[in-house]
Amino acid sequence: MGRPLSRTEMLRWFERGHKPRSEHRIGLEWEKELLHPDGRRIRFHEPGGVEDILKGLTQFGWTAEFEGPHVVKMARGGATVTIEPGGQIELATPPHLGIAGIEADVRGHLRELQTILQGSDVRPVAIGYTPVESVKDIPFVPKQRYAIMERILKRTGTMGHAMMKGTTSVQVTVDMTSREDASRKVEVALGVSPLVTALFANSPLADGRDTGWASWRARCWQHTDPARTGLLADVSAKGFTYERYLDWLLDVPMLFYRGAEGIEHGQGRTFRDFAASGVDGRDATTDDLALHINTTFPEVRVTRDYIELRSADNVPLPMIPALAALWKGLMYDPEALETAQAIAAAIPPWERARVQHIAASDGLAGRFKRRRLRSWMAWVLEIAADGLSRQAPDGPAEVAYLTPLQELVQRGESPAIALWRAFERDEGAVVDAIAYPPVDEIPAFAPGS
């Protein structure tokens, strides 16, 4: 005890995650909820519920991991299936060189879920916020860290519990080559993220009513905890660097840390204090820093190993690999990345929260600088398509993945519009409208399929 974790060690830890350009891969995390026909979320403990579904994955070669007596995670070949606080189920793919691998993982995961659910009335659904049941009635799953988050986040904002138990999203991860590469990618991602929120806005319902928001999920995040969410305006005001990002991380209060008895409440300590003085008789390590980073929730989150892009609602299946293709086109072609910096400059750090608010409220129909977000997003998609077309050997064929997004922009309609229309036609048939069809009825986009 008594050896502080130095700033230099932490900065070098970030740098150890850099990868050669030839090894750059893309990963995806897909959260979805499973509902009964009346809109009730399946529970962790109910027969055929979340834990039984996780156990059912063993027939497909997944291995269970436990917290106490409960299954809380499944692992297979670099992929994981985990549970969110309200019983939402998340697939995290292994990193892939191309989008076809992402699509195969997503389709395979949905097929496995639908196989397990055969004979049940429960269905996975394509929406970013639970549409019918009140989150007050959804119990937390039995994970120690979520019990701590429940206590803390109910004090830091008005919608922390709604975020934890109600929301589902799709997130993409990309690699970095160097400090400079990380800076360029984060700056572009921060500028583009509000536009991605608009394009993927797919959560207009809550508590069985029309919220008036295209993305109620994004609205929840805006009112969860200002200390650990948002678009990093202060970090990026003078340009993103690891140093500025680390300073932000160091001053975010810890939600929890690993103690002798497992996960322990952070008690309001900042990581700066932990790094300097330790806790419970032990010094902080970079493993503790990694855990702390995972309890911060900015729209663009930087870890040692990747940049995580977090602004999209859960959506219909064709849009999921499309999101990965969008970010691959922007991030992995030097010319596209340079061109996209014009978007980041046009939506500067002090304006991004306002654009995010507009996107959550109005989707692609929202306006910024006298242009609809539809027009801004068309610009982004054009850059992404050009970027993919220059990424041999798979990139030119991967442009096809952008088709569902291009069609939405052409119509000027976020997915929330279709949900609003379905709700107006028949409020009682919402679950039918948002349920994923059998996976084999969903056309594949993979080149050559």
XYZ file of C-alpha atoms in Angstrom:
449
model
C 0.000 0.000 0.000
C 1.181 3.522 -0.721
C 2.153 3.433 -4.408
C -0.113 5.849 -6.289
C -1.289 4.991 -9.789
C 0.436 7.723 -11.749
C -0.933 9.803 -14.573
C 1.887 8.555 -16.794
C 0.953 4.921 -16.142
C -2.654 5.608 -17.023
C -1.774 7.409 -20.254
C 0.585 4.611 -21.288
C -2.180 2.110 -20.534
C -4.371 3.807 -23.158
C -1.521 3.720 -25.678
C -1.040 -0.037 -25.233
C -4.421 -0.503 -26.925
C -3.254 0.958 -30.249
C -3.308 -1.466 -33.183
C -1.715 -1.408 -36.633
C -4.130 -0.261 -39.339
C -3.986 -3.722 -40.929
C -5.458 -5.214 -37.752
C -8.353 -2.783 -37.367
C -11.607 -4.558 -36.635
C -15.154 -3.572 -35.792
C -17.365 -4.932 -33.031
C -20.999 -4.531 -32.072
C -23.151 -4.718 -28.950
C -26.871 -5.325 -29.394
C -29.361 -4.936 -26.548
C -32.943 -6.070 -26.907
C -35.855 -6.753 -24.588
C -38.205 -9.733 -24.658
C -41.916 -9.093 -24.167
C -45.117 -10.985 -23.605
C -47.979 -10.032 -26.005
C -49.445 -7.610 -23.437
C -46.120 -5.726 -23.312
C -44.925 -7.152 -20.005
C -41.150 -7.642 -19.856
C -40.042 -11.174 -19.018
C -38.617 -11.459 -15.504
C -35.301 -12.933 -14.501
C -36.774 -15.653 -12.281
C -40.022 -16.569 -14.043
C -40.298 -19.970 -15.769
C -38.884 -19.457 -19.251
C -37.523 -16.087 -18.127
C -34.146 -14.449 -18.535
C -32.090 -16.944 -16.547
C -33.732 -19.896 -18.282
C -33.026 -18.302 -21.670
C -29.356 -17.868 -20.772
C -29.193 -21.493 -19.674
C -30.874 -22.476 -22.938
C -27.934 -21.062 -24.870
C -25.768 -23.941 -23.609
C -27.301 -26.133 -26.351
C -25.503 -23.884 -28.862
C -22.107 -24.195 -27.220
C -22.245 -21.204 -24.857
C -20.631 -21.472 -21.401
C -22.336 -20.020 -18.324
C -20.753 -17.626 -15.832
C -22.337 -17.071 -12.429
C -22.739 -14.385 -9.796
C -23.624 -16.263 -6.653
C -26.189 -18.913 -7.627
C -27.409 -17.068 -10.732
C -26.330 -17.277 -14.367
C -25.538 -13.713 -15.462
C -23.305 -14.184 -18.513
C -22.710 -16.597 -21.378
C -19.508 -16.813 -23.430
C -18.524 -18.473 -26.711
C -15.616 -17.865 -29.052
C -14.941 -14.270 -28.073
C -18.648 -13.346 -27.962
C -20.683 -12.778 -24.798
C -24.349 -12.589 -23.871
C -25.029 -10.543 -20.752
C -28.014 -8.995 -18.993
C -28.844 -5.354 -18.425
C -30.439 -4.100 -15.183
C -34.070 -4.757 -16.187
C -33.457 -8.106 -17.848
C -32.598 -6.782 -21.312
C -30.314 -9.244 -23.125
C -27.124 -7.996 -24.809
C -24.992 -9.717 -27.411
C -21.398 -8.493 -27.726
C -19.769 -9.829 -30.876
C -16.068 -10.529 -31.193
C -14.287 -7.949 -33.366
C -14.486 -8.601 -37.110
C -12.552 -7.344 -40.115
C -15.764 -6.929 -42.118
C -19.482 -6.344 -41.693
C -20.454 -9.812 -42.931
C -19.110 -11.256 -39.669
C -21.210 -8.798 -37.684
C -24.327 -9.688 -39.647
C -23.709 -13.428 -39.220
C -23.322 -13.023 -35.451
C -26.464 -10.895 -35.123
C -28.592 -13.199 -37.244
C -27.235 -16.263 -35.469
C -27.989 -14.780 -32.059
C -31.571 -13.946 -33.024
C -32.035 -17.445 -34.466
C -30.830 -18.998 -31.204
C -33.159 -16.826 -29.131
C -36.121 -17.622 -31.349
C -35.318 -21.339 -31.154
C -35.256 -21.217 -27.352
C -38.543 -19.273 -27.316
C -40.438 -21.699 -29.572
C -43.724 -22.616 -27.919
C -43.624 -19.477 -25.766
C -45.566 -16.258 -26.281
C -42.398 -14.225 -25.604
C -40.697 -12.385 -28.479
C -37.606 -10.191 -28.890
C -38.656 -6.735 -30.075
C -37.099 -3.953 -32.148
C -37.521 -0.804 -30.079
C -35.257 1.420 -27.969
C -37.482 1.737 -24.875
C -39.992 -0.601 -23.311
C -43.290 0.607 -24.807
C -46.054 -0.586 -22.491
C -45.055 -1.622 -18.991
C -43.978 1.014 -16.482
C -40.333 0.651 -15.511
C -41.478 1.024 -11.885
C -42.977 -2.457 -12.201
C -39.890 -4.075 -13.748
C -37.615 -5.591 -11.070
C -33.850 -5.316 -11.184
C -31.925 -8.473 -12.019
C -29.848 -9.949 -9.167
C -26.468 -8.392 -9.915
C -24.560 -6.648 -7.149
C -23.384 -3.747 -9.294
C -26.919 -2.916 -10.434
C -28.106 -2.677 -6.834
C -25.404 -0.047 -6.225
C -26.228 1.808 -9.455
C -29.907 1.829 -8.460
C -29.117 3.681 -5.234
C -26.723 6.186 -6.781
C -28.506 7.041 -10.046
C -31.817 7.790 -8.378
C -30.025 10.782 -6.828
C -28.022 12.015 -9.818
C -30.906 12.613 -12.235
C -34.618 12.134 -12.755
C -34.486 9.241 -15.244
C -31.662 6.978 -14.112
C -33.945 4.051 -13.330
C -35.799 4.503 -16.624
C -32.443 4.370 -18.404
C -31.337 1.262 -16.529
C -34.506 -0.792 -16.857
C -36.224 0.649 -19.918
C -33.644 1.309 -22.635
C -32.042 -0.826 -25.341
C -29.464 0.260 -27.897
C -26.986 -0.802 -30.569
C -23.353 0.183 -30.070
C -20.316 -0.130 -32.325
C -16.625 -0.341 -31.412
C -13.673 0.743 -33.562
C -9.903 0.561 -33.094
C -7.250 3.286 -32.936
C -3.747 3.411 -34.425
C -2.208 6.223 -32.381
C -2.987 9.177 -30.139
C -3.551 11.313 -33.217
C -5.819 8.717 -34.810
C -7.837 8.432 -31.604
C -8.220 12.216 -31.475
C -9.474 12.435 -35.061
C -11.910 9.567 -34.620
C -13.334 10.839 -31.345
C -13.823 14.357 -32.718
C -15.682 13.037 -35.771
C -17.728 10.634 -33.659
C -18.770 13.375 -31.243
C -19.924 15.565 -34.135
C -21.787 12.770 -35.912
C -23.341 11.086 -32.855
C -26.353 13.443 -32.536
C -27.157 12.774 -36.191
C -26.960 9.021 -35.576
C -29.433 9.514 -32.730
C -31.820 11.145 -35.206
C -31.434 8.427 -37.844
C -31.874 5.567 -35.360
C -34.573 7.214 -33.215
C -36.918 4.309 -32.490
C -38.452 4.741 -29.043
C -41.473 7.081 -29.112
C -43.571 5.097 -26.618
C -43.455 4.639 -22.846
C -46.013 3.492 -20.276
C -48.406 2.632 -23.094
C -48.534 6.176 -24.409
C -47.012 8.415 -27.035
C -44.209 10.371 -25.358
C -43.946 12.975 -28.137
C -40.229 12.135 -28.455
C -38.714 10.228 -31.355
C -36.115 8.705 -29.006
C -37.291 8.424 -25.421
C -34.162 6.333 -24.840
C -31.958 9.322 -25.676
C -34.174 11.502 -23.498
C -33.569 9.152 -20.552
C -29.809 9.386 -20.989
C -29.999 13.189 -20.996
C -31.492 13.039 -17.477
C -29.460 10.226 -15.894
C -26.249 11.738 -14.527
C -24.626 14.834 -16.054
C -21.269 13.935 -14.463
C -20.864 10.757 -16.536
C -23.009 11.168 -19.688
C -23.272 13.433 -22.712
C -21.000 14.545 -25.530
C -17.796 15.486 -23.673
C -18.074 19.184 -24.510
C -15.428 20.243 -21.990
C -13.052 17.467 -23.051
C -13.300 18.286 -26.752
C -13.614 22.093 -26.615
C -9.916 22.438 -27.426
C -9.626 19.113 -29.231
C -9.785 15.612 -27.765
C -6.607 14.275 -26.181
C -6.008 11.394 -23.804
C -4.841 13.938 -21.221
C -8.114 15.900 -21.288
C -10.166 12.721 -21.337
C -8.216 11.271 -18.402
C -8.779 14.456 -16.390
C -12.514 14.062 -16.986
C -12.429 10.399 -15.954
C -10.428 11.125 -12.824
C -13.070 13.550 -11.545
C -16.129 11.387 -12.247
C -17.333 9.876 -8.930
C -16.921 6.110 -8.872
C -20.113 4.070 -8.866
C -18.283 1.041 -7.456
C -14.962 -0.752 -7.329
C -13.754 -4.290 -6.678
C -13.167 -4.843 -2.985
C -12.334 -7.816 -0.818
C -16.008 -8.808 -0.645
C -16.765 -8.250 -4.325
C -18.262 -5.083 -5.782
C -18.241 -2.194 -3.278
C -20.089 1.155 -3.294
C -17.862 4.015 -4.464
C -19.080 6.295 -1.625
C -18.668 9.392 -3.776
C -14.892 9.017 -4.186
C -13.432 10.194 -7.444
C -10.997 7.985 -9.277
C -8.433 10.751 -8.775
C -8.640 10.097 -5.020
C -8.499 6.328 -5.521
C -5.447 6.604 -7.793
C -3.634 8.840 -5.297
C -4.500 7.162 -2.005
C -5.921 3.711 -2.690
C -8.905 2.276 -0.851
C -9.479 -0.504 1.659
C -5.739 -0.952 2.116
C -4.868 -1.484 -1.536
C -3.578 0.633 -4.389
C -5.495 1.397 -7.566
C -4.509 -0.446 -10.745
C -5.239 0.029 -14.421
C -7.802 -2.784 -14.055
C -9.633 -0.497 -11.660
C -9.413 2.294 -14.236
C -10.941 -0.020 -16.859
C -13.841 -0.834 -14.537
C -14.346 2.850 -13.789
C -14.442 3.722 -17.493
C -17.240 1.170 -17.934
C -19.312 3.088 -15.367
C -19.086 6.300 -17.397
C -21.593 6.648 -20.212
C -20.703 9.402 -22.694
C -22.068 9.063 -26.216
C -18.501 8.304 -27.328
C -16.534 6.270 -24.798
C -12.814 5.574 -25.101
C -11.358 2.476 -23.451
C -7.864 1.077 -23.759
C -8.842 -1.242 -26.600
C -11.442 0.639 -28.635
C -13.708 3.634 -29.111
C -17.337 2.818 -28.325
C -20.058 4.648 -30.296
C -23.253 4.599 -28.271
C -25.964 6.838 -29.781
C -28.363 4.447 -31.572
C -31.674 3.017 -30.372
C -32.335 -0.687 -30.876
C -33.850 -1.076 -34.341
C -35.105 -3.625 -36.926
C -32.509 -6.206 -37.895
C -31.324 -4.787 -41.274
C -30.346 -1.518 -39.574
C -28.016 -3.228 -37.085
C -25.170 -4.254 -39.437
C -25.948 -1.012 -41.321
C -24.850 0.945 -38.236
C -21.556 -0.962 -38.197
C -21.092 -0.239 -41.913
C -21.776 3.463 -41.350
C -19.064 3.770 -38.710
C -16.620 1.549 -40.631
C -17.002 3.789 -43.679
C -16.340 6.931 -41.650
C -13.598 5.668 -39.339
C -11.453 3.288 -41.372
C -10.839 5.305 -44.537
C -8.402 8.222 -44.053
C -10.072 10.372 -46.704
C -13.543 9.814 -45.272
C -12.304 10.574 -41.757
C -10.735 13.810 -42.945
C -13.867 14.816 -44.886
C -16.102 14.033 -41.913
C -14.139 16.482 -39.793
C -16.087 19.191 -41.624
C -19.233 17.860 -39.959
C -17.571 17.907 -36.557
C -16.528 21.503 -37.185
C -20.041 22.478 -38.325
C -21.558 20.989 -35.149
C -19.040 22.293 -32.588
C -18.772 21.006 -29.000
C -20.933 23.742 -27.463
C -23.776 22.982 -29.915
C -23.799 19.181 -29.740
C -26.029 18.805 -26.689
C -28.628 21.006 -28.387
C -28.486 18.945 -31.570
C -28.778 15.773 -29.485
C -31.892 17.231 -27.852
C -33.370 18.094 -31.265
C -32.571 14.601 -32.543
C -34.203 12.926 -29.546
C -37.274 15.108 -29.908
C -37.832 15.224 -33.662
C -35.587 12.610 -35.280
C -34.647 13.326 -38.888
C -37.336 16.016 -39.084
C -35.441 18.206 -36.603
C -33.593 21.315 -37.754
C -30.152 22.714 -37.013
C -28.695 25.769 -38.769
C -31.757 25.948 -41.039
C -31.170 22.424 -42.342
C -33.169 19.359 -41.402
C -31.175 16.616 -39.703
C -32.217 14.491 -42.673
C -29.976 16.681 -44.844
C -27.087 16.490 -42.383
C -27.415 12.709 -42.242
C -27.458 12.438 -46.048
C -24.063 14.144 -46.009
C -22.768 11.639 -43.435
C -24.024 8.657 -45.451
C -22.407 9.946 -48.613
C -19.047 10.197 -46.853
C -19.486 6.726 -45.316
C -20.370 5.139 -48.673
C -17.321 6.718 -50.303
C -15.185 5.543 -47.388
C -16.385 1.945 -47.699
C -15.866 1.970 -51.462
C -12.132 2.598 -50.907
C -11.672 -0.199 -48.329
C -10.531 -3.195 -50.348
C -11.303 -6.019 -50.547
C -14.721 -6.065 -48.811
C -15.582 -2.389 -48.549
C -17.078 -1.781 -52.014
C -19.577 -4.625 -51.524
C -20.331 -3.417 -47.981
C -21.850 -0.191 -49.335
C -25.023 -2.283 -49.817
C -25.388 -2.465 -46.042
C -26.162 1.261 -45.991
C -29.310 0.784 -48.101
C -31.826 0.755 -45.183
C -30.305 3.964 -43.844
C -30.305 5.663 -47.233
C -33.976 4.768 -47.680
C -34.884 6.312 -44.318
C -33.017 9.507 -45.158
C -34.644 9.654 -48.582
C -38.080 9.484 -46.911
C -36.973 11.806 -44.130
C -38.409 9.460 -41.524
C -36.759 7.991 -38.454
C -37.998 4.495 -37.518
C -40.089 6.134 -34.775
C -42.511 7.351 -37.453
C -43.535 3.767 -38.284
C -44.060 3.065 -34.584
C -46.208 6.161 -34.179
C -48.370 5.025 -37.110
C -48.708 1.497 -35.719
C -49.686 2.899 -32.326
C -52.319 5.160 -33.885
C -53.816 2.204 -35.797
C -54.061 -0.120 -32.801
C -52.613 0.691 -29.401
C -53.090 -2.907 -28.311
C -51.017 -4.397 -31.119
C -47.746 -2.633 -30.426
C -45.831 -5.794 -29.536
C -46.960 -7.445 -32.778
C -45.729 -4.398 -34.718
C -42.253 -4.369 -33.161
C -41.510 -8.096 -32.770
C -38.593 -9.368 -34.831
C -39.884 -11.710 -37.567
C -38.384 -15.195 -37.782
C -34.800 -14.506 -38.735
C -34.941 -16.577 -41.910
C -37.709 -14.296 -43.203
C -35.414 -11.266 -42.948
C -33.348 -10.817 -46.141
C -29.603 -10.922 -45.654
C -27.390 -8.097 -46.883
C -24.083 -9.927 -46.835
C -22.224 -9.699 -50.171
C -23.069 -12.753 -52.237
C -26.113 -13.679 -50.134
